[in-house]
mmCIF file with all atom_site columns, C-alpha atoms in Angstrom:
data_model
loop_
_atom_site.group_PDB
_atom_site.id
_atom_site.type_symbol
_atom_site.label_atom_id
_atom_site.label_alt_id
_atom_site.label_comp_id
_atom_site.label_asym_id
_atom_site.label_entity_id
_atom_site.label_seq_id
_atom_site.pdbx_PDB_ins_code
_atom_site.Cartn_x
_atom_site.Cartn_y
_atom_site.Cartn_z
_atom_site.occupancy
_atom_site.B_iso_or_equiv
_atom_site.pdbx_formal_charge
_atom_site.auth_seq_id
_atom_site.auth_comp_id
_atom_site.auth_asym_id
_atom_site.auth_atom_id
_atom_site.pdbx_PDB_model_num
ATOM 1   C CA . MET O 1 1   ? -95.813  -13.774 1.857   1.00 82.00 ? 1   MET O CA 1
ATOM 2   C CA . ILE O 1 2   ? -97.232  -17.053 0.631   1.00 93.00 ? 2   ILE O CA 1
ATOM 3   C CA . ASN O 1 3   ? -100.894 -17.092 -0.372  1.00 96.00 ? 3   ASN O CA 1
ATOM 4   C CA . ARG O 1 4   ? -101.417 -20.714 0.672   1.00 97.00 ? 4   ARG O CA 1
ATOM 5   C CA . GLU O 1 5   ? -105.122 -20.792 -0.207  1.00 97.00 ? 5   GLU O CA 1
ATOM 6   C CA . ASN O 1 6   ? -104.386 -19.683 -3.778  1.00 97.00 ? 6   ASN O CA 1
ATOM 7   C CA . LEU O 1 7   ? -101.574 -22.213 -4.117  1.00 98.00 ? 7   LEU O CA 1
ATOM 8   C CA . CYS O 1 8   ? -103.810 -24.987 -2.768  1.00 98.00 ? 8   CYS O CA 1
ATOM 9   C CA . GLY O 1 9   ? -106.561 -23.964 -5.186  1.00 98.00 ? 9   GLY O CA 1
ATOM 10  C CA . LYS O 1 10  ? -104.211 -24.274 -8.162  1.00 98.00 ? 10  LYS O CA 1
ATOM 11  C CA . ALA O 1 11  ? -103.037 -27.711 -6.985  1.00 98.00 ? 11  ALA O CA 1
ATOM 12  C CA . LEU O 1 12  ? -106.658 -28.830 -6.648  1.00 97.00 ? 12  LEU O CA 1
ATOM 13  C CA . GLU O 1 13  ? -107.429 -27.573 -10.179 1.00 97.00 ? 13  GLU O CA 1
ATOM 14  C CA . MET O 1 14  ? -104.497 -29.518 -11.597 1.00 98.00 ? 14  MET O CA 1
ATOM 15  C CA . ARG O 1 15  ? -105.933 -32.796 -10.294 1.00 97.00 ? 15  ARG O CA 1
ATOM 16  C CA . ASP O 1 16  ? -108.495 -32.522 -13.107 1.00 95.00 ? 16  ASP O CA 1
ATOM 17  C CA . ARG O 1 17  ? -105.695 -32.712 -15.684 1.00 97.00 ? 17  ARG O CA 1
ATOM 18  C CA . ALA O 1 18  ? -104.076 -35.833 -14.253 1.00 98.00 ? 18  ALA O CA 1
ATOM 19  C CA . TYR O 1 19  ? -103.705 -38.780 -16.613 1.00 98.00 ? 19  TYR O CA 1
ATOM 20  C CA . THR O 1 20  ? -104.274 -41.809 -14.367 1.00 98.00 ? 20  THR O CA 1
ATOM 21  C CA . PRO O 1 21  ? -105.930 -44.635 -16.314 1.00 97.00 ? 21  PRO O CA 1
ATOM 22  C CA . TYR O 1 22  ? -104.291 -47.284 -14.082 1.00 97.00 ? 22  TYR O CA 1
ATOM 23  C CA . SER O 1 23  ? -104.271 -46.058 -10.474 1.00 96.00 ? 23  SER O CA 1
ATOM 24  C CA . HIS O 1 24  ? -107.127 -43.530 -10.739 1.00 97.00 ? 24  HIS O CA 1
ATOM 25  C CA . PHE O 1 25  ? -105.232 -41.580 -8.057  1.00 97.00 ? 25  PHE O CA 1
ATOM 26  C CA . ASN O 1 26  ? -105.134 -37.978 -9.261  1.00 97.00 ? 26  ASN O CA 1
ATOM 27  C CA . VAL O 1 27  ? -102.522 -35.560 -7.960  1.00 98.00 ? 27  VAL O CA 1
ATOM 28  C CA . GLY O 1 28  ? -102.048 -31.879 -8.716  1.00 98.00 ? 28  GLY O CA 1
ATOM 29  C CA . ALA O 1 29  ? -99.223  -29.586 -7.666  1.00 98.00 ? 29  ALA O CA 1
ATOM 30  C CA . ALA O 1 30  ? -98.568  -25.849 -7.685  1.00 98.00 ? 30  ALA O CA 1
ATOM 31  C CA . LEU O 1 31  ? -94.978  -24.668 -7.239  1.00 98.00 ? 31  LEU O CA 1
ATOM 32  C CA . LEU O 1 32  ? -94.293  -21.116 -6.041  1.00 98.00 ? 32  LEU O CA 1
ATOM 33  C CA . CYS O 1 33  ? -91.071  -19.554 -7.315  1.00 98.00 ? 33  CYS O CA 1
ATOM 34  C CA . LYS O 1 34  ? -89.208  -16.897 -5.321  1.00 97.00 ? 34  LYS O CA 1
ATOM 35  C CA . ASP O 1 35  ? -90.176  -14.317 -7.960  1.00 97.00 ? 35  ASP O CA 1
ATOM 36  C CA . GLY O 1 36  ? -93.893  -15.034 -7.322  1.00 97.00 ? 36  GLY O CA 1
ATOM 37  C CA . SER O 1 37  ? -94.554  -17.041 -10.486 1.00 98.00 ? 37  SER O CA 1
ATOM 38  C CA . ILE O 1 38  ? -96.376  -20.357 -10.154 1.00 98.00 ? 38  ILE O CA 1
ATOM 39  C CA . TYR O 1 39  ? -95.783  -23.524 -12.159 1.00 98.00 ? 39  TYR O CA 1
ATOM 40  C CA . THR O 1 40  ? -98.304  -26.339 -12.019 1.00 98.00 ? 40  THR O CA 1
ATOM 41  C CA . GLY O 1 41  ? -98.206  -30.056 -12.676 1.00 98.00 ? 41  GLY O CA 1
ATOM 42  C CA . CYS O 1 42  ? -100.250 -33.218 -12.555 1.00 98.00 ? 42  CYS O CA 1
ATOM 43  C CA . ASN O 1 43  ? -99.320  -36.865 -12.431 1.00 98.00 ? 43  ASN O CA 1
ATOM 44  C CA . ILE O 1 44  ? -99.013  -38.625 -15.765 1.00 98.00 ? 44  ILE O CA 1
ATOM 45  C CA . GLU O 1 45  ? -99.092  -42.426 -15.821 1.00 98.00 ? 45  GLU O CA 1
ATOM 46  C CA . ASN O 1 46  ? -97.771  -44.844 -18.402 1.00 97.00 ? 46  ASN O CA 1
ATOM 47  C CA . ALA O 1 47  ? -98.667  -48.485 -19.033 1.00 97.00 ? 47  ALA O CA 1
ATOM 48  C CA . ALA O 1 48  ? -95.007  -49.394 -18.443 1.00 95.00 ? 48  ALA O CA 1
ATOM 49  C CA . TYR O 1 49  ? -95.183  -47.648 -14.993 1.00 91.00 ? 49  TYR O CA 1
ATOM 50  C CA . THR O 1 50  ? -91.509  -46.583 -14.835 1.00 91.00 ? 50  THR O CA 1
ATOM 51  C CA . PRO O 1 51  ? -91.963  -43.704 -17.330 1.00 94.00 ? 51  PRO O CA 1
ATOM 52  C CA . SER O 1 52  ? -94.781  -42.247 -15.195 1.00 96.00 ? 52  SER O CA 1
ATOM 53  C CA . ASN O 1 53  ? -94.184  -38.827 -13.653 1.00 97.00 ? 53  ASN O CA 1
ATOM 54  C CA . CYS O 1 54  ? -95.500  -37.324 -10.438 1.00 98.00 ? 54  CYS O CA 1
ATOM 55  C CA . ALA O 1 55  ? -97.278  -33.972 -10.268 1.00 98.00 ? 55  ALA O CA 1
ATOM 56  C CA . GLU O 1 56  ? -94.531  -32.443 -8.135  1.00 98.00 ? 56  GLU O CA 1
ATOM 57  C CA . ARG O 1 57  ? -91.755  -33.354 -10.567 1.00 98.00 ? 57  ARG O CA 1
ATOM 58  C CA . THR O 1 58  ? -93.863  -32.177 -13.498 1.00 98.00 ? 58  THR O CA 1
ATOM 59  C CA . ALA O 1 59  ? -94.144  -28.738 -11.865 1.00 98.00 ? 59  ALA O CA 1
ATOM 60  C CA . PHE O 1 60  ? -90.441  -28.599 -10.992 1.00 98.00 ? 60  PHE O CA 1
ATOM 61  C CA . PHE O 1 61  ? -89.316  -29.703 -14.441 1.00 98.00 ? 61  PHE O CA 1
ATOM 62  C CA . LYS O 1 62  ? -91.592  -27.168 -16.142 1.00 98.00 ? 62  LYS O CA 1
ATOM 63  C CA . ALA O 1 63  ? -90.198  -24.388 -13.946 1.00 98.00 ? 63  ALA O CA 1
ATOM 64  C CA . VAL O 1 64  ? -86.559  -25.392 -14.369 1.00 98.00 ? 64  VAL O CA 1
ATOM 65  C CA . SER O 1 65  ? -87.017  -25.736 -18.136 1.00 98.00 ? 65  SER O CA 1
ATOM 66  C CA . GLU O 1 66  ? -88.167  -22.102 -18.120 1.00 98.00 ? 66  GLU O CA 1
ATOM 67  C CA . GLY O 1 67  ? -85.087  -20.957 -16.206 1.00 98.00 ? 67  GLY O CA 1
ATOM 68  C CA . LYS O 1 68  ? -86.507  -20.869 -12.668 1.00 98.00 ? 68  LYS O CA 1
ATOM 69  C CA . LEU O 1 69  ? -84.164  -22.208 -9.993  1.00 98.00 ? 69  LEU O CA 1
ATOM 70  C CA . GLU O 1 70  ? -85.373  -20.598 -6.747  1.00 98.00 ? 70  GLU O CA 1
ATOM 71  C CA . PHE O 1 71  ? -88.495  -21.841 -5.024  1.00 98.00 ? 71  PHE O CA 1
ATOM 72  C CA . THR O 1 72  ? -90.481  -20.975 -1.907  1.00 98.00 ? 72  THR O CA 1
ATOM 73  C CA . ALA O 1 73  ? -93.278  -23.544 -1.559  1.00 98.00 ? 73  ALA O CA 1
ATOM 74  C CA . ILE O 1 74  ? -95.287  -26.260 -3.244  1.00 98.00 ? 74  ILE O CA 1
ATOM 75  C CA . ALA O 1 75  ? -98.916  -27.259 -2.667  1.00 98.00 ? 75  ALA O CA 1
ATOM 76  C CA . ILE O 1 76  ? -99.923  -30.854 -3.359  1.00 98.00 ? 76  ILE O CA 1
ATOM 77  C CA . ALA O 1 77  ? -103.486 -32.200 -3.580  1.00 98.00 ? 77  ALA O CA 1
ATOM 78  C CA . GLY O 1 78  ? -104.272 -35.838 -4.255  1.00 97.00 ? 78  GLY O CA 1
ATOM 79  C CA . GLY O 1 79  ? -106.782 -38.596 -3.864  1.00 96.00 ? 79  GLY O CA 1
ATOM 80  C CA . GLN O 1 80  ? -108.796 -41.266 -5.604  1.00 96.00 ? 80  GLN O CA 1
ATOM 81  C CA . GLU O 1 81  ? -110.613 -40.146 -8.715  1.00 93.00 ? 81  GLU O CA 1
ATOM 82  C CA . GLY O 1 82  ? -114.236 -39.332 -7.884  1.00 90.00 ? 82  GLY O CA 1
ATOM 83  C CA . ALA O 1 83  ? -113.725 -39.429 -4.119  1.00 87.00 ? 83  ALA O CA 1
ATOM 84  C CA . GLU O 1 84  ? -115.967 -37.121 -2.093  1.00 86.00 ? 84  GLU O CA 1
ATOM 85  C CA . SER O 1 85  ? -113.054 -35.914 0.000   1.00 90.00 ? 85  SER O CA 1
ATOM 86  C CA . LEU O 1 86  ? -109.306 -35.849 -0.447  1.00 94.00 ? 86  LEU O CA 1
ATOM 87  C CA . GLU O 1 87  ? -106.609 -37.200 1.810   1.00 92.00 ? 87  GLU O CA 1
ATOM 88  C CA . TYR O 1 88  ? -103.306 -35.571 2.644   1.00 97.00 ? 88  TYR O CA 1
ATOM 89  C CA . CYS O 1 89  ? -100.972 -36.648 -0.139  1.00 97.00 ? 89  CYS O CA 1
ATOM 90  C CA . ALA O 1 90  ? -97.275  -36.434 0.736   1.00 98.00 ? 90  ALA O CA 1
ATOM 91  C CA . PRO O 1 91  ? -94.643  -36.424 -2.019  1.00 98.00 ? 91  PRO O CA 1
ATOM 92  C CA . CYS O 1 92  ? -92.873  -39.678 -2.821  1.00 97.00 ? 92  CYS O CA 1
ATOM 93  C CA . GLY O 1 93  ? -89.187  -40.145 -2.059  1.00 96.00 ? 93  GLY O CA 1
ATOM 94  C CA . VAL O 1 94  ? -88.088  -39.355 -5.613  1.00 97.00 ? 94  VAL O CA 1
ATOM 95  C CA . CYS O 1 95  ? -90.015  -36.068 -5.559  1.00 98.00 ? 95  CYS O CA 1
ATOM 96  C CA . ARG O 1 96  ? -88.535  -35.185 -2.177  1.00 98.00 ? 96  ARG O CA 1
ATOM 97  C CA . GLN O 1 97  ? -85.068  -35.732 -3.639  1.00 96.00 ? 97  GLN O CA 1
ATOM 98  C CA . VAL O 1 98  ? -85.890  -33.479 -6.630  1.00 97.00 ? 98  VAL O CA 1
ATOM 99  C CA . MET O 1 99  ? -87.057  -30.811 -4.183  1.00 98.00 ? 99  MET O CA 1
ATOM 100 C CA . ARG O 1 100 ? -83.788  -31.215 -2.267  1.00 97.00 ? 100 ARG O CA 1
ATOM 101 C CA . GLU O 1 101 ? -81.814  -30.529 -5.445  1.00 96.00 ? 101 GLU O CA 1
ATOM 102 C CA . PHE O 1 102 ? -83.311  -27.058 -5.746  1.00 97.00 ? 102 PHE O CA 1
ATOM 103 C CA . CYS O 1 103 ? -84.575  -26.141 -2.282  1.00 97.00 ? 103 CYS O CA 1
ATOM 104 C CA . GLY O 1 104 ? -83.231  -25.675 1.213   1.00 94.00 ? 104 GLY O CA 1
ATOM 105 C CA . ASP O 1 105 ? -84.449  -27.248 4.413   1.00 95.00 ? 105 ASP O CA 1
ATOM 106 C CA . SER O 1 106 ? -87.023  -24.481 5.021   1.00 96.00 ? 106 SER O CA 1
ATOM 107 C CA . PHE O 1 107 ? -88.815  -25.025 1.680   1.00 98.00 ? 107 PHE O CA 1
ATOM 108 C CA . GLU O 1 108 ? -92.536  -25.275 2.482   1.00 98.00 ? 108 GLU O CA 1
ATOM 109 C CA . ILE O 1 109 ? -94.549  -28.328 1.425   1.00 98.00 ? 109 ILE O CA 1
ATOM 110 C CA . ILE O 1 110 ? -98.295  -27.780 1.746   1.00 98.00 ? 110 ILE O CA 1
ATOM 111 C CA . LEU O 1 111 ? -100.495 -30.877 1.717   1.00 98.00 ? 111 LEU O CA 1
ATOM 112 C CA . ALA O 1 112 ? -104.015 -29.803 0.776   1.00 98.00 ? 112 ALA O CA 1
ATOM 113 C CA . LYS O 1 113 ? -107.424 -31.378 1.201   1.00 97.00 ? 113 LYS O CA 1
ATOM 114 C CA . SER O 1 114 ? -109.087 -28.115 0.105   1.00 97.00 ? 114 SER O CA 1
ATOM 115 C CA . ARG O 1 115 ? -108.209 -24.435 -0.289  1.00 96.00 ? 115 ARG O CA 1
ATOM 116 C CA . GLU O 1 116 ? -108.751 -23.950 3.435   1.00 97.00 ? 116 GLU O CA 1
ATOM 117 C CA . GLU O 1 117 ? -107.767 -27.340 4.897   1.00 97.00 ? 117 GLU O CA 1
ATOM 118 C CA . TYR O 1 118 ? -104.063 -28.103 4.641   1.00 98.00 ? 118 TYR O CA 1
ATOM 119 C CA . GLN O 1 119 ? -100.973 -29.088 6.592   1.00 98.00 ? 119 GLN O CA 1
ATOM 120 C CA . ILE O 1 120 ? -97.560  -27.463 6.237   1.00 98.00 ? 120 ILE O CA 1
ATOM 121 C CA . PHE O 1 121 ? -94.209  -29.234 6.480   1.00 98.00 ? 121 PHE O CA 1
ATOM 122 C CA . THR O 1 122 ? -90.662  -28.181 5.717   1.00 98.00 ? 122 THR O CA 1
ATOM 123 C CA . LEU O 1 123 ? -88.473  -30.178 3.397   1.00 98.00 ? 123 LEU O CA 1
ATOM 124 C CA . ALA O 1 124 ? -86.222  -30.977 6.363   1.00 97.00 ? 124 ALA O CA 1
ATOM 125 C CA . GLU O 1 125 ? -89.186  -32.587 8.154   1.00 98.00 ? 125 GLU O CA 1
ATOM 126 C CA . LEU O 1 126 ? -90.096  -34.777 5.166   1.00 98.00 ? 126 LEU O CA 1
ATOM 127 C CA . LEU O 1 127 ? -86.512  -35.516 4.080   1.00 97.00 ? 127 LEU O CA 1
ATOM 128 C CA . PRO O 1 128 ? -84.234  -35.564 7.116   1.00 95.00 ? 128 PRO O CA 1
ATOM 129 C CA . MET O 1 129 ? -80.537  -35.805 6.325   1.00 92.00 ? 129 MET O CA 1
ATOM 130 C CA . GLY O 1 130 ? -81.250  -35.242 2.622   1.00 90.00 ? 130 GLY O CA 1
ATOM 131 C CA . PHE O 1 131 ? -78.494  -35.571 0.022   1.00 91.00 ? 131 PHE O CA 1
ATOM 132 C CA . GLY O 1 132 ? -77.970  -32.372 -1.954  1.00 89.00 ? 132 GLY O CA 1
ATOM 133 C CA . PRO O 1 133 ? -75.515  -30.579 -4.225  1.00 89.00 ? 133 PRO O CA 1
ATOM 134 C CA . GLU O 1 134 ? -73.417  -29.436 -1.261  1.00 87.00 ? 134 GLU O CA 1
ATOM 135 C CA . ASN O 1 135 ? -72.620  -33.085 -0.462  1.00 89.00 ? 135 ASN O CA 1
ATOM 136 C CA . LEU O 1 136 ? -70.750  -33.324 -3.755  1.00 91.00 ? 136 LEU O CA 1
ATOM 137 C CA . ASP O 1 137 ? -68.836  -30.095 -3.113  1.00 82.00 ? 137 ASP O CA 1
ATOM 138 C CA . LYS O 1 138 ? -67.023  -31.495 -0.074  1.00 68.00 ? 138 LYS O CA 1
ATOM 139 C CA . LYS O 1 139 ? -63.329  -32.166 -0.557  1.00 67.00 ? 139 LYS O CA 1
ATOM 140 C CA . MET O 1 140 ? -62.225  -35.641 0.467   1.00 57.00 ? 140 MET O CA 1
#
């Protein structure tokens, strides 16, 4: 069972660690592994832009670097720095593709405005016809 409120709370907390001196758009993420462990991430910007990293990928890369390869859900919270309320912050295309590498179509993506206010999507809904490892396994 997924404790969505807890996962959303961790994503919201991670927004405070975001390094966003250019966009001032802070994003936090909390990734739930199948074993119940949670890995968090925040977005980290760079003056050269290309080396910047999204919160979602930060969480995934931390988890994978620790040997985790099975995931259940991710909560994402984002919005302008100092804003009174948050908006629903969907993952970018690159993050969706990283999710597709490790997760199936039913992987849950939770977009949070608060611990109690969130929307839930599956990876299949946000990345229809995604390209994954099984596409490379097909014999020509």
